[in-house]
Coordinates of C-alpha atoms in Angstrom, one line a residue:
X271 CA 142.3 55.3 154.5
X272 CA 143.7 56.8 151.7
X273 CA 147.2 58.0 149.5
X274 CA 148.0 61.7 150.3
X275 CA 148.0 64.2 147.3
X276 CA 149.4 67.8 148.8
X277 CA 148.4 70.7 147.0
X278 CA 151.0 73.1 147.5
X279 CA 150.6 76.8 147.2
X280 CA 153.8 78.9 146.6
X281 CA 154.2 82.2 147.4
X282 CA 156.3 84.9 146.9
X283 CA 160.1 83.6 145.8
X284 CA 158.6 80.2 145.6
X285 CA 157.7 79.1 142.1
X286 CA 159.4 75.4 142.1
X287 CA 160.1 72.6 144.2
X288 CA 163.5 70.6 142.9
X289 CA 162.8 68.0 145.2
X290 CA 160.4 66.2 143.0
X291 CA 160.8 62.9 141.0
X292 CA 158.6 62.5 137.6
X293 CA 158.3 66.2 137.8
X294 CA 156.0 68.0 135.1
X295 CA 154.4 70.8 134.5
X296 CA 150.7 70.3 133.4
X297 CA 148.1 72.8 132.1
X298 CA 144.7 72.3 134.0
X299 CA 141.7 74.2 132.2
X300 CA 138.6 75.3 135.2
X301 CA 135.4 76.4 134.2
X302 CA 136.6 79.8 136.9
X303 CA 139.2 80.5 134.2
X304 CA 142.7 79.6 133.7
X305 CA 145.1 79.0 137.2
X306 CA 147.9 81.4 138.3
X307 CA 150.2 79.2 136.0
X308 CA 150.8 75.4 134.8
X309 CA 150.7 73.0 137.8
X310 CA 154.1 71.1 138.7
X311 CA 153.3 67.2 139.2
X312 CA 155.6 64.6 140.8
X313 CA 156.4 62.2 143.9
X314 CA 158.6 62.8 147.1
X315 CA 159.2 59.9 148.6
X316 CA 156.0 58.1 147.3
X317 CA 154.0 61.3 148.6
X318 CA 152.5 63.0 145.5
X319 CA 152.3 66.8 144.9
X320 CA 150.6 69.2 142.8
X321 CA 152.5 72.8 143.3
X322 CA 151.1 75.6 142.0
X323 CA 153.0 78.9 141.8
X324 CA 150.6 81.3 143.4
X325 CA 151.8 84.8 141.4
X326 CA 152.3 82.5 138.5
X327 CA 156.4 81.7 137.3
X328 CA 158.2 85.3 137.6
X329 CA 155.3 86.7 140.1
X330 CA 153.6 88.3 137.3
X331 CA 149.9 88.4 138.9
X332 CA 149.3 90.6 141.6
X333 CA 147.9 89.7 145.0
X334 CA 143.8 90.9 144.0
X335 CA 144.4 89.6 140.4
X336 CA 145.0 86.0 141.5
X337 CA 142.2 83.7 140.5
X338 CA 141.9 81.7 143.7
X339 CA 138.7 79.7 142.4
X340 CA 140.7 78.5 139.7
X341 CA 143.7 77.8 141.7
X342 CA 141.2 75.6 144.3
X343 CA 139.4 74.2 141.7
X344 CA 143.0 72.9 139.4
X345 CA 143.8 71.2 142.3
X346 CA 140.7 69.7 143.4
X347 CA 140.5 68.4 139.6
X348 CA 144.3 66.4 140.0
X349 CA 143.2 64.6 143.2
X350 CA 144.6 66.4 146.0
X351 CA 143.6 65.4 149.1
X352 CA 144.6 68.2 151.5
X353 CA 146.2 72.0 150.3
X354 CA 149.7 73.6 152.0
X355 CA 149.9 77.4 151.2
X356 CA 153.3 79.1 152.1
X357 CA 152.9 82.7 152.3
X358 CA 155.3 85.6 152.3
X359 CA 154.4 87.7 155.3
X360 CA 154.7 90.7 157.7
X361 CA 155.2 90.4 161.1
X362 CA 153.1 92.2 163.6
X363 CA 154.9 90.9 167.0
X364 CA 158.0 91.8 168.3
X365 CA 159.0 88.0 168.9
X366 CA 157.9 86.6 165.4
X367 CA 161.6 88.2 163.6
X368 CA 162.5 88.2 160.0
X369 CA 162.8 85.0 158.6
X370 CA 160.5 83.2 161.3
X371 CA 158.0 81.0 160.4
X372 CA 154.3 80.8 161.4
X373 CA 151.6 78.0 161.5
X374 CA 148.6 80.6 161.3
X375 CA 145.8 79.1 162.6
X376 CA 143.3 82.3 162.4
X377 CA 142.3 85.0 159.3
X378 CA 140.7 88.5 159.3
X379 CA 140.2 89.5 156.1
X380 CA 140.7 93.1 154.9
X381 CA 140.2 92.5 151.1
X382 CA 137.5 93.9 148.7
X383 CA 136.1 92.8 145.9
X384 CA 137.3 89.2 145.7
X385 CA 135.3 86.5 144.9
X386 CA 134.6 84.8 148.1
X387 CA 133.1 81.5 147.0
X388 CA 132.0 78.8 144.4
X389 CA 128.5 79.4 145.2
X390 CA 125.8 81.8 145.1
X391 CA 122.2 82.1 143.1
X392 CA 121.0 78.9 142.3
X393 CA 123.1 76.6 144.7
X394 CA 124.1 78.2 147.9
X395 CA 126.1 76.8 150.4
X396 CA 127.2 77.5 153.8
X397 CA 130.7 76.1 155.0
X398 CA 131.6 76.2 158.8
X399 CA 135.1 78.5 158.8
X400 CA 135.0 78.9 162.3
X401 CA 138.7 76.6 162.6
X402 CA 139.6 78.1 159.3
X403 CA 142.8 75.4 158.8
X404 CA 143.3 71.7 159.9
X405 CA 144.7 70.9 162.7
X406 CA 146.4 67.7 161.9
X407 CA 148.5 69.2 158.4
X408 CA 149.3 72.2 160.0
X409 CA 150.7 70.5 163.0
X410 CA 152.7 68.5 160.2
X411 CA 153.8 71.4 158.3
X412 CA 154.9 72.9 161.8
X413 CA 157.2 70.6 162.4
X414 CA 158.5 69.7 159.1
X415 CA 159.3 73.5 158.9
X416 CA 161.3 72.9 162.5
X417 CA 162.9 70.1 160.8
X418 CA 163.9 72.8 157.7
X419 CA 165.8 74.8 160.2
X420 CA 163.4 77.3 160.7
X421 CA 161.7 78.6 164.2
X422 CA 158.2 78.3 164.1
X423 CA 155.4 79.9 165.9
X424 CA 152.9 77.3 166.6
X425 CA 149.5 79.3 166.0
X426 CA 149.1 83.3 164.8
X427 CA 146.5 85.0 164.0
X428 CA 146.8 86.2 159.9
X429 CA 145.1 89.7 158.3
X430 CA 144.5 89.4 154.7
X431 CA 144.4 93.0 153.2
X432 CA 143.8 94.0 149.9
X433 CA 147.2 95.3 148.6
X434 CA 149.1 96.1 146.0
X435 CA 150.4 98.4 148.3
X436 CA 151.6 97.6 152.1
X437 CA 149.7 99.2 155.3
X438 CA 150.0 102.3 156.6
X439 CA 151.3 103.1 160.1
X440 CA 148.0 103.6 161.4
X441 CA 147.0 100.0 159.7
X442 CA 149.6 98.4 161.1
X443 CA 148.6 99.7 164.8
X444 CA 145.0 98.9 164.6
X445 CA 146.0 95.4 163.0
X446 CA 148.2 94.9 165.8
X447 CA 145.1 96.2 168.8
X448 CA 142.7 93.8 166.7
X449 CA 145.3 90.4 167.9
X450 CA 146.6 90.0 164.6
X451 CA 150.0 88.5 164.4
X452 CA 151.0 88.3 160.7
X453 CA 149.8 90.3 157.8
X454 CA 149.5 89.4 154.1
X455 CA 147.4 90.0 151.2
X456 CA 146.9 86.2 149.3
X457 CA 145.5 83.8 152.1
X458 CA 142.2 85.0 151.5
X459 CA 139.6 83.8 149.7
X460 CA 142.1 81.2 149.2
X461 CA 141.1 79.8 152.6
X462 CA 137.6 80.1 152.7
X463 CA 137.5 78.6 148.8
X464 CA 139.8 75.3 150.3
X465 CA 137.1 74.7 152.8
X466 CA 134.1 74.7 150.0
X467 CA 136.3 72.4 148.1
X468 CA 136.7 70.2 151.3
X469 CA 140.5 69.9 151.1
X470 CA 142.1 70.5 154.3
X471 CA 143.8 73.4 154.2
X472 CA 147.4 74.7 156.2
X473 CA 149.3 77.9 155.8
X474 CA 152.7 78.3 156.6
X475 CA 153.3 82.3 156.8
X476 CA 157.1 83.6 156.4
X477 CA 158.1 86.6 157.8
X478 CA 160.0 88.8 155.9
X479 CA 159.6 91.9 157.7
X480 CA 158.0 94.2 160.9
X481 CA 155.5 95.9 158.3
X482 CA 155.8 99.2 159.8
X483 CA 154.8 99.6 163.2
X484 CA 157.8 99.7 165.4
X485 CA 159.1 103.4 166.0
X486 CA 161.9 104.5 164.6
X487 CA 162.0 102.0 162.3
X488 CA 162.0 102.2 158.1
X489 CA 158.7 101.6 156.4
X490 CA 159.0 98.5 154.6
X491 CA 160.8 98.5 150.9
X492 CA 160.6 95.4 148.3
X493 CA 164.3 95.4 148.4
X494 CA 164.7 94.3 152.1
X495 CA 161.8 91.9 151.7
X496 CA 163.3 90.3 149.2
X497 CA 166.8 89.6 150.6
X498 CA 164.6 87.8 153.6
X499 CA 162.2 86.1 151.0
X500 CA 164.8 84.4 149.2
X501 CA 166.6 82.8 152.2
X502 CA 162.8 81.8 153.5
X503 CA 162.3 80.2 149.8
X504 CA 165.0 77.8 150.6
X505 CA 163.8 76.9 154.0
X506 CA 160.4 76.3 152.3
X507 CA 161.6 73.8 150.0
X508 CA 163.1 71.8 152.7
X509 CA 160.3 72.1 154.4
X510 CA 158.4 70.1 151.8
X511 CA 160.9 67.3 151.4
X512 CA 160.6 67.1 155.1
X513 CA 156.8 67.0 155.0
X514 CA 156.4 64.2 152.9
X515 CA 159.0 62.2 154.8
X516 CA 156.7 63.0 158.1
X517 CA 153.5 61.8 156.8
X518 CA 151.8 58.8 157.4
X519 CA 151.9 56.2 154.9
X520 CA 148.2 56.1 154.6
X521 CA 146.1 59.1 155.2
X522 CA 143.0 58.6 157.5
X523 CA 140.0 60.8 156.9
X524 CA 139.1 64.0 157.8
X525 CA 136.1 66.1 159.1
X526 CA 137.0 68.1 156.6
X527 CA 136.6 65.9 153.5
X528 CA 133.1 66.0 153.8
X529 CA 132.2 69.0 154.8
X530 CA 129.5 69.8 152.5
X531 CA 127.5 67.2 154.0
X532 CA 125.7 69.8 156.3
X533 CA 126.5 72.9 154.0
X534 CA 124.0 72.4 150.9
X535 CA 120.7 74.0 151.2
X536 CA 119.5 74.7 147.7
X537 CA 116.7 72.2 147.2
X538 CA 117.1 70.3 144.9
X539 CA 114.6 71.4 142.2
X540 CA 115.7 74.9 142.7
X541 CA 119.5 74.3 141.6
X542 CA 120.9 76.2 138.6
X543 CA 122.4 73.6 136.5
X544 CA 124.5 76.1 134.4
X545 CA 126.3 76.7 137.7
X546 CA 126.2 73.0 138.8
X547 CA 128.3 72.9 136.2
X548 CA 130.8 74.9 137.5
X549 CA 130.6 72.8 140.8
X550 CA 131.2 69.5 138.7
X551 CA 135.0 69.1 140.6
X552 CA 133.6 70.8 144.0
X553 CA 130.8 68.7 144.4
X554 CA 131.5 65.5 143.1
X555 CA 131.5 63.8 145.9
X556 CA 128.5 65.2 147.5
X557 CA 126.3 65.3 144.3
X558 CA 127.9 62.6 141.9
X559 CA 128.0 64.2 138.9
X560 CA 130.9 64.8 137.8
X561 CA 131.6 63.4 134.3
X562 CA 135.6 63.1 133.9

């Protein structure tokens, strides 16, 4: 058993949380480079957070520029225990409306040229994604988002595309034959990277708009989205303060915490210390040897 530290990822229209008590922002050097921006630090309730504005203060960093391995990594390095993204997205279903919330529970991912993962030549690792969030936060953050106000779809099925710009009509058809229920263009690698880092991962997608498959309807413009987005901001906020008032005093393990247990398969004598390095905050608990 352990004290919770949540990781929050904001998304578009969310780049603070008022909520929290001995708030500050705090500069977190990685060896992936510098985060999206400074990470905000305080209490709700006795819960801790770490929020970290994912397009950085003023959504200055587009979707494909965002350094995800950083952003995993800053908040492996302040002690969170499990990760919350909120994520501005498209709906692809008729009955998931504007302003709707959805505890995705599946990805597909569209994007190109991301970096995928903390490891490669010299210590490779291979993480089970098959269940791609956890269960027991995304149940949480479900509910707390009921709590907020907001309907919720228990489970959906999110497509990660590349961006900047949105789908076409012929995208958003195929997307929808494929089962996909939500599109957006940040959950991934930011996913699969949580995983490596064994943090317990949830994502909480807002819908802001149909994308643009329904007849007759406009193709999607920022100016609508953003109308919607600011309205889901607000509910997201609450959504936190009713989060940390649902969780458990104590947090009991996860599966997920030590994942790389059965992942590792470098041998030993063939690791690349340069990038062990790197790894010091990933693999700490795995391979002890982190320093700080």
């Amino acid at each position: 058993m352990a004290d919770w530290m949540i990781g929050v990822l904001g998304g578009s229209g969310l780049y603070a949380i008022d909520a929290l008590d001995d708030a500050r922002w705090q500069r977190v050097d990685t060896p992936w480079g510098p985060p999206s921006d400074e990470i905000l630090t305080g209490r709700i309730g006795g819960i801790g957070f770490a929020f970290l504005p994912r397009h950085g203060r003023g959504h200055r960093i587009a979707p494909a520029e965002i350094n995800a391995r950083a952003n995993i990594d800053a908040l492996k390095r302040l002690g969170c225990t499990d990760v919350l993204a909120l994520s501005a997205v498209g709906s692809l279903r008729e009955e998931i409306a504007p302003g709707d919330f959805v505890a995705v529970d599946q990805f597909i991912d569209r994007t190109a040229g991301r970096p995928q993962s903390f490891f490669g030549t010299g210590m490779v690792a291979h993480v089970s994604l098959a269940d791609p969030v956890c269960p027991r936060l995304s149940a949480l953050a479900a509910a707390a988002g009921q709590a907020a106000g907001a309907r919720v779809a228990p489970r959906g099925t999110y497509v990660a595309i590349e961006g900047p710009q949105f789908s076409t009509r012929a995208e958003s058809h195929l997307y929808r034959s494929w089962g996909a229920d939500v599109i957006g263009m940040t959950a991934l690698p930011e996913a699969r990277l949580a995983r490596e880092a064994e943090l317990p991962y949830a994502l909480i997608g807002m819908a802001t708009d149909y994308d643009c498959w329904r007849a007759g309807e406009a193709h999607v413009e920022v100016d609508a989205v953003l109308a919607v987005m600011h309205a889901n901001a607000a509910r997201a906020r609450r959504l936190i303060t009713e989060l940390a008032a649902a969780l458990p005093a104590m947090r009991a393990p996860s599966p997920i915490d030590t994942c790389l247990d059965a992942a590792l398969i470098t041998a030993p004598e063939a690791r690349d210390p340069a990038l062990l390095a790197r790894l010091d905050a990933i693999t700490a608990r795995v391979l002890g040897q982190r320093g700080d």
